[in-house]
């Protein structure tokens, strides 16, 4: 791993978030004393509370007790591993159970490690550090696999996964979800006139401008193909989507990239918008709707959002 990746992993470790799940307050206090000065800890006293936290604010690692009333640790872990949005969260079981078949049940449930109570501080810290390091390295590799090689924004593969996750989240929380399809106007002519190298540079600048326009960490932009980009805007209704679309157009216009073959004389974009409002049909194909609106924007003069 190169120096930059090592630095990123170190920074991630310093900001790592761990969820401790145990129905006994004394056990939570013990873990807090061992790890509280190294990581950001959250606590849950039941399996259901742990699931709620994972779905709303996913931790980087879970330390899970096995024996809990109602929803036990094994069942909770199985649910996590079968929920796509949170299935990558590593689960370490900490339990008083010591039989081999009980340990095996932890592995079968999807746990990555198993520690017997009472745990010693040094082994716990070492194991937590090792599992977090592996997790952050895997996250980094996945992120690199999800980036578009030219523009460094997300690629279509990531877009598909993210849109699926956010649609499920919107449905679960009854929130709106919006999508923008952004297309650079007359880009083929721009390519032909100014050459591919210069056009690629301006494509990068456009992608960066779109990315900077998006204010919230949950808002993402991905390259859809060619000169098309897609923005996913969670918890955003029609008015919010329209505002973001207009901001994107204004910021790209502010770049003042000359395009003498365009009637606008500068590089502009057309944008198609699509929104699922709260409690509506979350099975709606946002990409198809945004593409339809983009086509209309292009057919009616371009440099506009519909």
PDB file of C-alpha atoms in Angstrom:
ATOM      1  CA  UNK A   1       0.000   0.000   0.000  1.00  0.00           C
ATOM      2  CA  UNK A   2       1.439   3.423  -0.966  1.00  0.00           C
ATOM      3  CA  UNK A   3       2.080   6.320   1.421  1.00  0.00           C
ATOM      4  CA  UNK A   4      -1.139   8.158   0.546  1.00  0.00           C
ATOM      5  CA  UNK A   5      -3.242   5.054   1.219  1.00  0.00           C
ATOM      6  CA  UNK A   6      -1.393   4.463   4.493  1.00  0.00           C
ATOM      7  CA  UNK A   7      -2.092   8.044   5.576  1.00  0.00           C
ATOM      8  CA  UNK A   8      -5.776   7.736   4.688  1.00  0.00           C
ATOM      9  CA  UNK A   9      -6.061   4.523   6.680  1.00  0.00           C
ATOM     10  CA  UNK A  10      -4.386   6.150   9.684  1.00  0.00           C
ATOM     11  CA  UNK A  11      -6.756   9.114   9.549  1.00  0.00           C
ATOM     12  CA  UNK A  12      -9.705   6.737   9.287  1.00  0.00           C
ATOM     13  CA  UNK A  13      -8.531   4.812  12.347  1.00  0.00           C
ATOM     14  CA  UNK A  14      -8.318   8.015  14.350  1.00  0.00           C
ATOM     15  CA  UNK A  15     -11.946   8.769  13.485  1.00  0.00           C
ATOM     16  CA  UNK A  16     -13.280   5.213  13.624  1.00  0.00           C
ATOM     17  CA  UNK A  17     -16.773   4.693  15.016  1.00  0.00           C
ATOM     18  CA  UNK A  18     -17.572   1.555  16.977  1.00  0.00           C
ATOM     19  CA  UNK A  19     -20.996   0.341  18.066  1.00  0.00           C
ATOM     20  CA  UNK A  20     -21.001  -1.670  21.312  1.00  0.00           C
ATOM     21  CA  UNK A  21     -24.087  -3.887  21.695  1.00  0.00           C
ATOM     22  CA  UNK A  22     -24.758  -5.444  25.088  1.00  0.00           C
ATOM     23  CA  UNK A  23     -27.830  -5.571  27.326  1.00  0.00           C
ATOM     24  CA  UNK A  24     -25.727  -5.319  30.512  1.00  0.00           C
ATOM     25  CA  UNK A  25     -24.665  -1.732  31.406  1.00  0.00           C
ATOM     26  CA  UNK A  26     -21.604  -2.995  33.318  1.00  0.00           C
ATOM     27  CA  UNK A  27     -20.250  -4.659  30.170  1.00  0.00           C
ATOM     28  CA  UNK A  28     -20.753  -1.468  28.189  1.00  0.00           C
ATOM     29  CA  UNK A  29     -18.848   0.476  30.855  1.00  0.00           C
ATOM     30  CA  UNK A  30     -15.942  -1.979  30.713  1.00  0.00           C
ATOM     31  CA  UNK A  31     -15.634  -1.669  26.916  1.00  0.00           C
ATOM     32  CA  UNK A  32     -15.885   2.103  27.190  1.00  0.00           C
ATOM     33  CA  UNK A  33     -12.967   2.149  29.642  1.00  0.00           C
ATOM     34  CA  UNK A  34     -10.880   0.002  27.305  1.00  0.00           C
ATOM     35  CA  UNK A  35     -11.638   1.761  24.006  1.00  0.00           C
ATOM     36  CA  UNK A  36     -13.238   5.114  24.793  1.00  0.00           C
ATOM     37  CA  UNK A  37      -9.973   7.045  24.568  1.00  0.00           C
ATOM     38  CA  UNK A  38      -9.094   5.548  21.154  1.00  0.00           C
ATOM     39  CA  UNK A  39     -12.347   5.545  19.147  1.00  0.00           C
ATOM     40  CA  UNK A  40     -15.765   7.159  18.901  1.00  0.00           C
ATOM     41  CA  UNK A  41     -18.104   4.766  20.692  1.00  0.00           C
ATOM     42  CA  UNK A  42     -21.881   4.371  20.508  1.00  0.00           C
ATOM     43  CA  UNK A  43     -23.910   1.961  22.573  1.00  0.00           C
ATOM     44  CA  UNK A  44     -27.026  -0.152  22.117  1.00  0.00           C
ATOM     45  CA  UNK A  45     -28.681  -2.366  24.726  1.00  0.00           C
ATOM     46  CA  UNK A  46     -30.652  -4.518  22.292  1.00  0.00           C
ATOM     47  CA  UNK A  47     -30.396  -6.054  18.861  1.00  0.00           C
ATOM     48  CA  UNK A  48     -33.194  -3.872  17.511  1.00  0.00           C
ATOM     49  CA  UNK A  49     -31.543  -0.698  18.804  1.00  0.00           C
ATOM     50  CA  UNK A  50     -28.319  -1.809  17.100  1.00  0.00           C
ATOM     51  CA  UNK A  51     -30.142  -2.303  13.783  1.00  0.00           C
ATOM     52  CA  UNK A  52     -31.741   1.138  14.054  1.00  0.00           C
ATOM     53  CA  UNK A  53     -28.337   2.754  14.586  1.00  0.00           C
ATOM     54  CA  UNK A  54     -26.745   0.800  11.733  1.00  0.00           C
ATOM     55  CA  UNK A  55     -29.449   1.880   9.298  1.00  0.00           C
ATOM     56  CA  UNK A  56     -29.422   5.551  10.315  1.00  0.00           C
ATOM     57  CA  UNK A  57     -25.696   6.092  10.990  1.00  0.00           C
ATOM     58  CA  UNK A  58     -23.601   3.010  10.152  1.00  0.00           C
ATOM     59  CA  UNK A  59     -20.580   2.387  12.390  1.00  0.00           C
ATOM     60  CA  UNK A  60     -17.210   1.131  11.152  1.00  0.00           C
ATOM     61  CA  UNK A  61     -17.210  -1.892  13.477  1.00  0.00           C
ATOM     62  CA  UNK A  62     -19.645  -3.628  15.825  1.00  0.00           C
ATOM     63  CA  UNK A  63     -18.755  -5.348  19.103  1.00  0.00           C
ATOM     64  CA  UNK A  64     -21.734  -7.634  19.714  1.00  0.00           C
ATOM     65  CA  UNK A  65     -22.869  -9.664  22.709  1.00  0.00           C
ATOM     66  CA  UNK A  66     -24.498 -12.991  21.805  1.00  0.00           C
ATOM     67  CA  UNK A  67     -27.006 -13.561  24.594  1.00  0.00           C
ATOM     68  CA  UNK A  68     -29.606 -10.770  24.660  1.00  0.00           C
ATOM     69  CA  UNK A  69     -33.387 -10.843  25.225  1.00  0.00           C
ATOM     70  CA  UNK A  70     -35.771 -10.783  22.248  1.00  0.00           C
ATOM     71  CA  UNK A  71     -33.332 -10.221  19.349  1.00  0.00           C
ATOM     72  CA  UNK A  72     -30.063 -11.975  20.230  1.00  0.00           C
ATOM     73  CA  UNK A  73     -26.648 -11.170  18.817  1.00  0.00           C
ATOM     74  CA  UNK A  74     -26.560 -14.026  16.297  1.00  0.00           C
ATOM     75  CA  UNK A  75     -29.921 -13.070  14.804  1.00  0.00           C
ATOM     76  CA  UNK A  76     -28.979  -9.392  14.742  1.00  0.00           C
ATOM     77  CA  UNK A  77     -25.746 -10.201  12.903  1.00  0.00           C
ATOM     78  CA  UNK A  78     -27.600 -12.330  10.344  1.00  0.00           C
ATOM     79  CA  UNK A  79     -30.002  -9.461   9.660  1.00  0.00           C
ATOM     80  CA  UNK A  80     -27.078  -7.067   9.195  1.00  0.00           C
ATOM     81  CA  UNK A  81     -25.342  -9.420   6.771  1.00  0.00           C
ATOM     82  CA  UNK A  82     -28.559  -9.815   4.764  1.00  0.00           C
ATOM     83  CA  UNK A  83     -29.219  -6.073   4.507  1.00  0.00           C
ATOM     84  CA  UNK A  84     -27.240  -4.718   1.512  1.00  0.00           C
ATOM     85  CA  UNK A  85     -26.830  -1.174   2.873  1.00  0.00           C
ATOM     86  CA  UNK A  86     -25.047  -2.364   6.028  1.00  0.00           C
ATOM     87  CA  UNK A  87     -23.755  -5.842   5.148  1.00  0.00           C
ATOM     88  CA  UNK A  88     -20.124  -4.638   4.970  1.00  0.00           C
ATOM     89  CA  UNK A  89     -19.987  -3.646   8.654  1.00  0.00           C
ATOM     90  CA  UNK A  90     -17.648  -6.119  10.420  1.00  0.00           C
ATOM     91  CA  UNK A  91     -19.074  -7.761  13.555  1.00  0.00           C
ATOM     92  CA  UNK A  92     -16.883  -9.030  16.411  1.00  0.00           C
ATOM     93  CA  UNK A  93     -18.682 -11.154  18.986  1.00  0.00           C
ATOM     94  CA  UNK A  94     -17.814 -10.701  22.668  1.00  0.00           C
ATOM     95  CA  UNK A  95     -19.525 -13.318  24.785  1.00  0.00           C
ATOM     96  CA  UNK A  96     -19.311 -15.521  27.851  1.00  0.00           C
ATOM     97  CA  UNK A  97     -20.188 -18.585  25.753  1.00  0.00           C
ATOM     98  CA  UNK A  98     -17.172 -20.881  25.361  1.00  0.00           C
ATOM     99  CA  UNK A  99     -18.323 -24.128  23.725  1.00  0.00           C
ATOM    100  CA  UNK A 100     -16.963 -24.882  20.251  1.00  0.00           C
ATOM    101  CA  UNK A 101     -20.439 -25.157  18.739  1.00  0.00           C
ATOM    102  CA  UNK A 102     -21.308 -21.737  20.174  1.00  0.00           C
ATOM    103  CA  UNK A 103     -18.168 -20.241  18.670  1.00  0.00           C
ATOM    104  CA  UNK A 104     -18.987 -21.883  15.343  1.00  0.00           C
ATOM    105  CA  UNK A 105     -22.458 -20.326  15.446  1.00  0.00           C
ATOM    106  CA  UNK A 106     -20.802 -16.894  15.625  1.00  0.00           C
ATOM    107  CA  UNK A 107     -18.809 -17.577  12.471  1.00  0.00           C
ATOM    108  CA  UNK A 108     -21.859 -18.939  10.671  1.00  0.00           C
ATOM    109  CA  UNK A 109     -23.868 -15.851  11.598  1.00  0.00           C
ATOM    110  CA  UNK A 110     -21.323 -13.689   9.752  1.00  0.00           C
ATOM    111  CA  UNK A 111     -18.977 -12.579  12.519  1.00  0.00           C
ATOM    112  CA  UNK A 112     -15.318 -11.892  11.681  1.00  0.00           C
ATOM    113  CA  UNK A 113     -13.955 -12.619  15.157  1.00  0.00           C
ATOM    114  CA  UNK A 114     -14.882 -14.016  18.552  1.00  0.00           C
ATOM    115  CA  UNK A 115     -13.667 -13.031  22.017  1.00  0.00           C
ATOM    116  CA  UNK A 116     -14.583 -14.583  25.367  1.00  0.00           C
ATOM    117  CA  UNK A 117     -15.504 -12.505  28.416  1.00  0.00           C
ATOM    118  CA  UNK A 118     -13.877 -11.162  30.427  1.00  0.00           C
ATOM    119  CA  UNK A 119     -11.772  -9.582  27.689  1.00  0.00           C
ATOM    120  CA  UNK A 120      -8.319  -8.172  28.306  1.00  0.00           C
ATOM    121  CA  UNK A 121      -7.711  -4.571  27.186  1.00  0.00           C
ATOM    122  CA  UNK A 122      -4.584  -5.152  25.084  1.00  0.00           C
ATOM    123  CA  UNK A 123      -5.908  -8.094  22.982  1.00  0.00           C
ATOM    124  CA  UNK A 124      -9.173  -6.221  22.462  1.00  0.00           C
ATOM    125  CA  UNK A 125      -7.429  -3.079  21.267  1.00  0.00           C
ATOM    126  CA  UNK A 126      -5.128  -5.045  18.990  1.00  0.00           C
ATOM    127  CA  UNK A 127      -7.965  -6.999  17.399  1.00  0.00           C
ATOM    128  CA  UNK A 128     -10.146  -3.935  16.974  1.00  0.00           C
ATOM    129  CA  UNK A 129      -7.252  -2.051  15.377  1.00  0.00           C
ATOM    130  CA  UNK A 130      -6.499  -4.965  13.035  1.00  0.00           C
ATOM    131  CA  UNK A 131     -10.109  -5.366  11.909  1.00  0.00           C
ATOM    132  CA  UNK A 132     -10.586  -1.633  11.404  1.00  0.00           C
ATOM    133  CA  UNK A 133      -7.366  -1.437   9.368  1.00  0.00           C
ATOM    134  CA  UNK A 134      -8.538  -4.244   7.095  1.00  0.00           C
ATOM    135  CA  UNK A 135     -11.952  -2.636   6.791  1.00  0.00           C
ATOM    136  CA  UNK A 136     -10.576   0.779   5.820  1.00  0.00           C
ATOM    137  CA  UNK A 137      -8.137  -0.732   3.337  1.00  0.00           C
ATOM    138  CA  UNK A 138     -10.997  -2.668   1.726  1.00  0.00           C
ATOM    139  CA  UNK A 139     -13.091   0.518   1.656  1.00  0.00           C
ATOM    140  CA  UNK A 140     -10.262   2.368  -0.075  1.00  0.00           C
ATOM    141  CA  UNK A 141      -9.857  -0.333  -2.726  1.00  0.00           C
ATOM    142  CA  UNK A 142     -13.605  -0.397  -3.285  1.00  0.00           C
ATOM    143  CA  UNK A 143     -13.684   3.374  -3.624  1.00  0.00           C
ATOM    144  CA  UNK A 144     -10.924   3.275  -6.221  1.00  0.00           C
ATOM    145  CA  UNK A 145     -12.889   0.623  -8.130  1.00  0.00           C
ATOM    146  CA  UNK A 146     -15.934   2.897  -8.020  1.00  0.00           C
ATOM    147  CA  UNK A 147     -14.222   5.987  -9.462  1.00  0.00           C
ATOM    148  CA  UNK A 148     -14.304   7.070 -13.086  1.00  0.00           C
ATOM    149  CA  UNK A 149     -10.753   7.031 -14.414  1.00  0.00           C
ATOM    150  CA  UNK A 150     -10.965  10.321 -16.323  1.00  0.00           C
ATOM    151  CA  UNK A 151     -13.047  12.621 -14.129  1.00  0.00           C
ATOM    152  CA  UNK A 152     -12.417  11.081 -10.663  1.00  0.00           C
ATOM    153  CA  UNK A 153     -16.115  11.265  -9.778  1.00  0.00           C
ATOM    154  CA  UNK A 154     -18.031   8.037  -9.167  1.00  0.00           C
ATOM    155  CA  UNK A 155     -18.623   5.661 -12.059  1.00  0.00           C
ATOM    156  CA  UNK A 156     -21.826   4.039 -13.268  1.00  0.00           C
ATOM    157  CA  UNK A 157     -21.267   0.905 -11.220  1.00  0.00           C
ATOM    158  CA  UNK A 158     -21.251   2.931  -8.013  1.00  0.00           C
ATOM    159  CA  UNK A 159     -24.249   4.940  -9.212  1.00  0.00           C
ATOM    160  CA  UNK A 160     -26.318   1.784  -9.620  1.00  0.00           C
ATOM    161  CA  UNK A 161     -25.413   0.523  -6.145  1.00  0.00           C
ATOM    162  CA  UNK A 162     -25.911   3.894  -4.481  1.00  0.00           C
ATOM    163  CA  UNK A 163     -29.246   4.568  -6.137  1.00  0.00           C
ATOM    164  CA  UNK A 164     -30.506   1.160  -4.997  1.00  0.00           C
ATOM    165  CA  UNK A 165     -29.379   1.878  -1.419  1.00  0.00           C
ATOM    166  CA  UNK A 166     -30.888   5.355  -1.318  1.00  0.00           C
ATOM    167  CA  UNK A 167     -34.167   4.195  -2.810  1.00  0.00           C
ATOM    168  CA  UNK A 168     -34.435   1.592  -0.058  1.00  0.00           C
ATOM    169  CA  UNK A 169     -33.544   4.202   2.568  1.00  0.00           C
ATOM    170  CA  UNK A 170     -36.107   6.670   1.188  1.00  0.00           C
ATOM    171  CA  UNK A 171     -38.816   4.009   1.242  1.00  0.00           C
ATOM    172  CA  UNK A 172     -37.933   2.953   4.773  1.00  0.00           C
ATOM    173  CA  UNK A 173     -38.008   6.525   6.120  1.00  0.00           C
ATOM    174  CA  UNK A 174     -40.762   7.890   3.848  1.00  0.00           C
ATOM    175  CA  UNK A 175     -38.487  10.578   2.429  1.00  0.00           C
ATOM    176  CA  UNK A 176     -38.309  12.071  -1.072  1.00  0.00           C
ATOM    177  CA  UNK A 177     -35.496  11.179  -3.465  1.00  0.00           C
ATOM    178  CA  UNK A 178     -34.373  13.146  -6.513  1.00  0.00           C
ATOM    179  CA  UNK A 179     -32.058  12.504  -9.439  1.00  0.00           C
ATOM    180  CA  UNK A 180     -30.522  14.849 -12.006  1.00  0.00           C
ATOM    181  CA  UNK A 181     -29.195  13.837 -15.411  1.00  0.00           C
ATOM    182  CA  UNK A 182     -26.690  16.416 -16.651  1.00  0.00           C
ATOM    183  CA  UNK A 183     -25.523  16.517 -20.282  1.00  0.00           C
ATOM    184  CA  UNK A 184     -22.927  18.897 -21.725  1.00  0.00           C
ATOM    185  CA  UNK A 185     -24.430  20.743 -24.681  1.00  0.00           C
ATOM    186  CA  UNK A 186     -22.873  20.278 -28.132  1.00  0.00           C
ATOM    187  CA  UNK A 187     -19.948  18.348 -26.698  1.00  0.00           C
ATOM    188  CA  UNK A 188     -19.263  16.383 -29.879  1.00  0.00           C
ATOM    189  CA  UNK A 189     -18.735  19.661 -31.720  1.00  0.00           C
ATOM    190  CA  UNK A 190     -16.559  20.869 -28.842  1.00  0.00           C
ATOM    191  CA  UNK A 191     -14.439  17.729 -29.145  1.00  0.00           C
ATOM    192  CA  UNK A 192     -14.047  18.143 -32.888  1.00  0.00           C
ATOM    193  CA  UNK A 193     -13.182  21.830 -32.666  1.00  0.00           C
ATOM    194  CA  UNK A 194     -10.757  21.866 -29.751  1.00  0.00           C
ATOM    195  CA  UNK A 195      -9.363  18.328 -29.733  1.00  0.00           C
ATOM    196  CA  UNK A 196      -9.803  15.406 -27.381  1.00  0.00           C
ATOM    197  CA  UNK A 197      -7.109  16.373 -24.880  1.00  0.00           C
ATOM    198  CA  UNK A 198      -8.534  19.836 -24.289  1.00  0.00           C
ATOM    199  CA  UNK A 199     -12.072  18.450 -24.276  1.00  0.00           C
ATOM    200  CA  UNK A 200     -11.087  15.875 -21.651  1.00  0.00           C
ATOM    201  CA  UNK A 201      -9.676  18.651 -19.466  1.00  0.00           C
ATOM    202  CA  UNK A 202     -12.944  20.567 -19.684  1.00  0.00           C
ATOM    203  CA  UNK A 203     -14.897  17.406 -18.955  1.00  0.00           C
ATOM    204  CA  UNK A 204     -12.879  17.092 -15.739  1.00  0.00           C
ATOM    205  CA  UNK A 205     -13.567  20.732 -14.878  1.00  0.00           C
ATOM    206  CA  UNK A 206     -17.279  20.245 -15.459  1.00  0.00           C
ATOM    207  CA  UNK A 207     -17.364  17.140 -13.264  1.00  0.00           C
ATOM    208  CA  UNK A 208     -15.483  18.971 -10.502  1.00  0.00           C
ATOM    209  CA  UNK A 209     -17.876  21.913 -10.734  1.00  0.00           C
ATOM    210  CA  UNK A 210     -20.885  19.612 -10.350  1.00  0.00           C
ATOM    211  CA  UNK A 211     -19.240  17.860  -7.406  1.00  0.00           C
ATOM    212  CA  UNK A 212     -18.502  21.169  -5.666  1.00  0.00           C
ATOM    213  CA  UNK A 213     -22.073  22.313  -6.175  1.00  0.00           C
ATOM    214  CA  UNK A 214     -23.415  19.393  -4.154  1.00  0.00           C
ATOM    215  CA  UNK A 215     -23.412  20.548  -0.541  1.00  0.00           C
ATOM    216  CA  UNK A 216     -24.357  17.491   1.506  1.00  0.00           C
ATOM    217  CA  UNK A 217     -22.206  14.373   2.008  1.00  0.00           C
ATOM    218  CA  UNK A 218     -25.090  12.152   0.858  1.00  0.00           C
ATOM    219  CA  UNK A 219     -25.405  13.986  -2.485  1.00  0.00           C
ATOM    220  CA  UNK A 220     -23.224  12.326  -5.121  1.00  0.00           C
ATOM    221  CA  UNK A 221     -22.355  12.774  -8.786  1.00  0.00           C
ATOM    222  CA  UNK A 222     -21.373   9.922 -11.090  1.00  0.00           C
ATOM    223  CA  UNK A 223     -20.316   9.812 -14.715  1.00  0.00           C
ATOM    224  CA  UNK A 224     -23.107   8.065 -16.577  1.00  0.00           C
ATOM    225  CA  UNK A 225     -21.240   7.828 -19.871  1.00  0.00           C
ATOM    226  CA  UNK A 226     -19.555  10.137 -22.361  1.00  0.00           C
ATOM    227  CA  UNK A 227     -20.449  13.688 -21.393  1.00  0.00           C
ATOM    228  CA  UNK A 228     -23.398  12.714 -19.184  1.00  0.00           C
ATOM    229  CA  UNK A 229     -23.440  12.827 -15.392  1.00  0.00           C
ATOM    230  CA  UNK A 230     -26.048  11.769 -12.859  1.00  0.00           C
ATOM    231  CA  UNK A 231     -26.576  13.330  -9.416  1.00  0.00           C
ATOM    232  CA  UNK A 232     -28.428  11.461  -6.666  1.00  0.00           C
ATOM    233  CA  UNK A 233     -30.010  13.742  -4.057  1.00  0.00           C
ATOM    234  CA  UNK A 234     -31.428  11.887  -1.030  1.00  0.00           C
ATOM    235  CA  UNK A 235     -34.185  13.527   1.023  1.00  0.00           C
ATOM    236  CA  UNK A 236     -34.711  16.134  -1.702  1.00  0.00           C
ATOM    237  CA  UNK A 237     -38.072  17.102  -3.212  1.00  0.00           C
ATOM    238  CA  UNK A 238     -38.850  18.775  -6.534  1.00  0.00           C
ATOM    239  CA  UNK A 239     -38.081  22.303  -5.388  1.00  0.00           C
ATOM    240  CA  UNK A 240     -34.767  21.250  -3.890  1.00  0.00           C
ATOM    241  CA  UNK A 241     -33.809  19.327  -7.025  1.00  0.00           C
ATOM    242  CA  UNK A 242     -34.661  22.328  -9.168  1.00  0.00           C
ATOM    243  CA  UNK A 243     -32.505  24.571  -6.970  1.00  0.00           C
ATOM    244  CA  UNK A 244     -29.523  22.201  -7.241  1.00  0.00           C
ATOM    245  CA  UNK A 245     -29.974  21.934 -11.027  1.00  0.00           C
ATOM    246  CA  UNK A 246     -29.980  25.721 -11.413  1.00  0.00           C
ATOM    247  CA  UNK A 247     -26.907  26.015  -9.184  1.00  0.00           C
ATOM    248  CA  UNK A 248     -25.066  23.466 -11.336  1.00  0.00           C
ATOM    249  CA  UNK A 249     -25.895  25.435 -14.482  1.00  0.00           C
ATOM    250  CA  UNK A 250     -24.776  28.718 -12.909  1.00  0.00           C
ATOM    251  CA  UNK A 251     -21.493  27.283 -11.648  1.00  0.00           C
ATOM    252  CA  UNK A 252     -20.635  25.711 -14.990  1.00  0.00           C
ATOM    253  CA  UNK A 253     -21.464  28.979 -16.761  1.00  0.00           C
ATOM    254  CA  UNK A 254     -19.125  30.720 -14.307  1.00  0.00           C
ATOM    255  CA  UNK A 255     -16.243  28.590 -15.633  1.00  0.00           C
ATOM    256  CA  UNK A 256     -16.528  30.612 -18.878  1.00  0.00           C
ATOM    257  CA  UNK A 257     -15.261  27.808 -21.100  1.00  0.00           C
ATOM    258  CA  UNK A 258     -15.388  29.117 -24.671  1.00  0.00           C
ATOM    259  CA  UNK A 259     -17.432  27.042 -27.137  1.00  0.00           C
ATOM    260  CA  UNK A 260     -17.739  29.004 -30.363  1.00  0.00           C
ATOM    261  CA  UNK A 261     -19.785  26.280 -32.090  1.00  0.00           C
ATOM    262  CA  UNK A 262     -22.523  26.593 -29.463  1.00  0.00           C
ATOM    263  CA  UNK A 263     -25.257  29.217 -29.870  1.00  0.00           C
ATOM    264  CA  UNK A 264     -24.484  30.190 -26.279  1.00  0.00           C
ATOM    265  CA  UNK A 265     -20.782  30.719 -27.144  1.00  0.00           C
ATOM    266  CA  UNK A 266     -19.686  28.945 -23.978  1.00  0.00           C
ATOM    267  CA  UNK A 267     -19.895  25.460 -22.495  1.00  0.00           C
ATOM    268  CA  UNK A 268     -23.347  24.873 -21.025  1.00  0.00           C
ATOM    269  CA  UNK A 269     -25.379  21.927 -19.765  1.00  0.00           C
ATOM    270  CA  UNK A 270     -28.923  20.671 -20.043  1.00  0.00           C
ATOM    271  CA  UNK A 271     -30.462  18.902 -17.064  1.00  0.00           C
ATOM    272  CA  UNK A 272     -33.328  16.460 -16.690  1.00  0.00           C
ATOM    273  CA  UNK A 273     -34.819  16.122 -13.215  1.00  0.00           C
ATOM    274  CA  UNK A 274     -36.826  13.343 -11.579  1.00  0.00           C
ATOM    275  CA  UNK A 275     -38.271  13.066  -8.071  1.00  0.00           C
ATOM    276  CA  UNK A 276     -40.067  10.526  -5.935  1.00  0.00           C
ATOM    277  CA  UNK A 277     -41.953  12.502  -3.319  1.00  0.00           C
ATOM    278  CA  UNK A 278     -42.394  11.115   0.204  1.00  0.00           C
ATOM    279  CA  UNK A 279     -44.745   8.127   0.494  1.00  0.00           C
ATOM    280  CA  UNK A 280     -45.080   7.821  -3.290  1.00  0.00           C
ATOM    281  CA  UNK A 281     -44.055   4.977  -5.615  1.00  0.00           C
ATOM    282  CA  UNK A 282     -40.461   4.096  -4.735  1.00  0.00           C
ATOM    283  CA  UNK A 283     -40.401   1.678  -7.647  1.00  0.00           C
ATOM    284  CA  UNK A 284     -40.325   4.625 -10.054  1.00  0.00           C
ATOM    285  CA  UNK A 285     -37.460   4.541 -12.571  1.00  0.00           C
ATOM    286  CA  UNK A 286     -35.818   7.870 -11.814  1.00  0.00           C
ATOM    287  CA  UNK A 287     -33.177   7.496 -14.508  1.00  0.00           C
ATOM    288  CA  UNK A 288     -35.790   6.918 -17.217  1.00  0.00           C
ATOM    289  CA  UNK A 289     -37.808   9.948 -16.118  1.00  0.00           C
ATOM    290  CA  UNK A 290     -34.735  12.194 -15.858  1.00  0.00           C
ATOM    291  CA  UNK A 291     -33.578  11.025 -19.295  1.00  0.00           C
ATOM    292  CA  UNK A 292     -36.990  11.883 -20.751  1.00  0.00           C
ATOM    293  CA  UNK A 293     -36.864  15.366 -19.234  1.00  0.00           C
ATOM    294  CA  UNK A 294     -33.274  15.810 -20.427  1.00  0.00           C
ATOM    295  CA  UNK A 295     -34.359  14.993 -23.983  1.00  0.00           C
ATOM    296  CA  UNK A 296     -37.076  17.632 -23.728  1.00  0.00           C
ATOM    297  CA  UNK A 297     -34.576  20.207 -22.432  1.00  0.00           C
ATOM    298  CA  UNK A 298     -32.256  19.496 -25.352  1.00  0.00           C
ATOM    299  CA  UNK A 299     -35.083  19.621 -27.902  1.00  0.00           C
ATOM    300  CA  UNK A 300     -36.286  23.012 -26.635  1.00  0.00           C
ATOM    301  CA  UNK A 301     -33.060  24.995 -26.806  1.00  0.00           C
ATOM    302  CA  UNK A 302     -30.656  23.381 -24.303  1.00  0.00           C
ATOM    303  CA  UNK A 303     -28.930  25.254 -21.461  1.00  0.00           C
ATOM    304  CA  UNK A 304     -31.945  24.628 -19.245  1.00  0.00           C
ATOM    305  CA  UNK A 305     -33.324  22.271 -16.622  1.00  0.00           C
ATOM    306  CA  UNK A 306     -36.673  20.514 -16.917  1.00  0.00           C
TER     307      UNK A 306
END
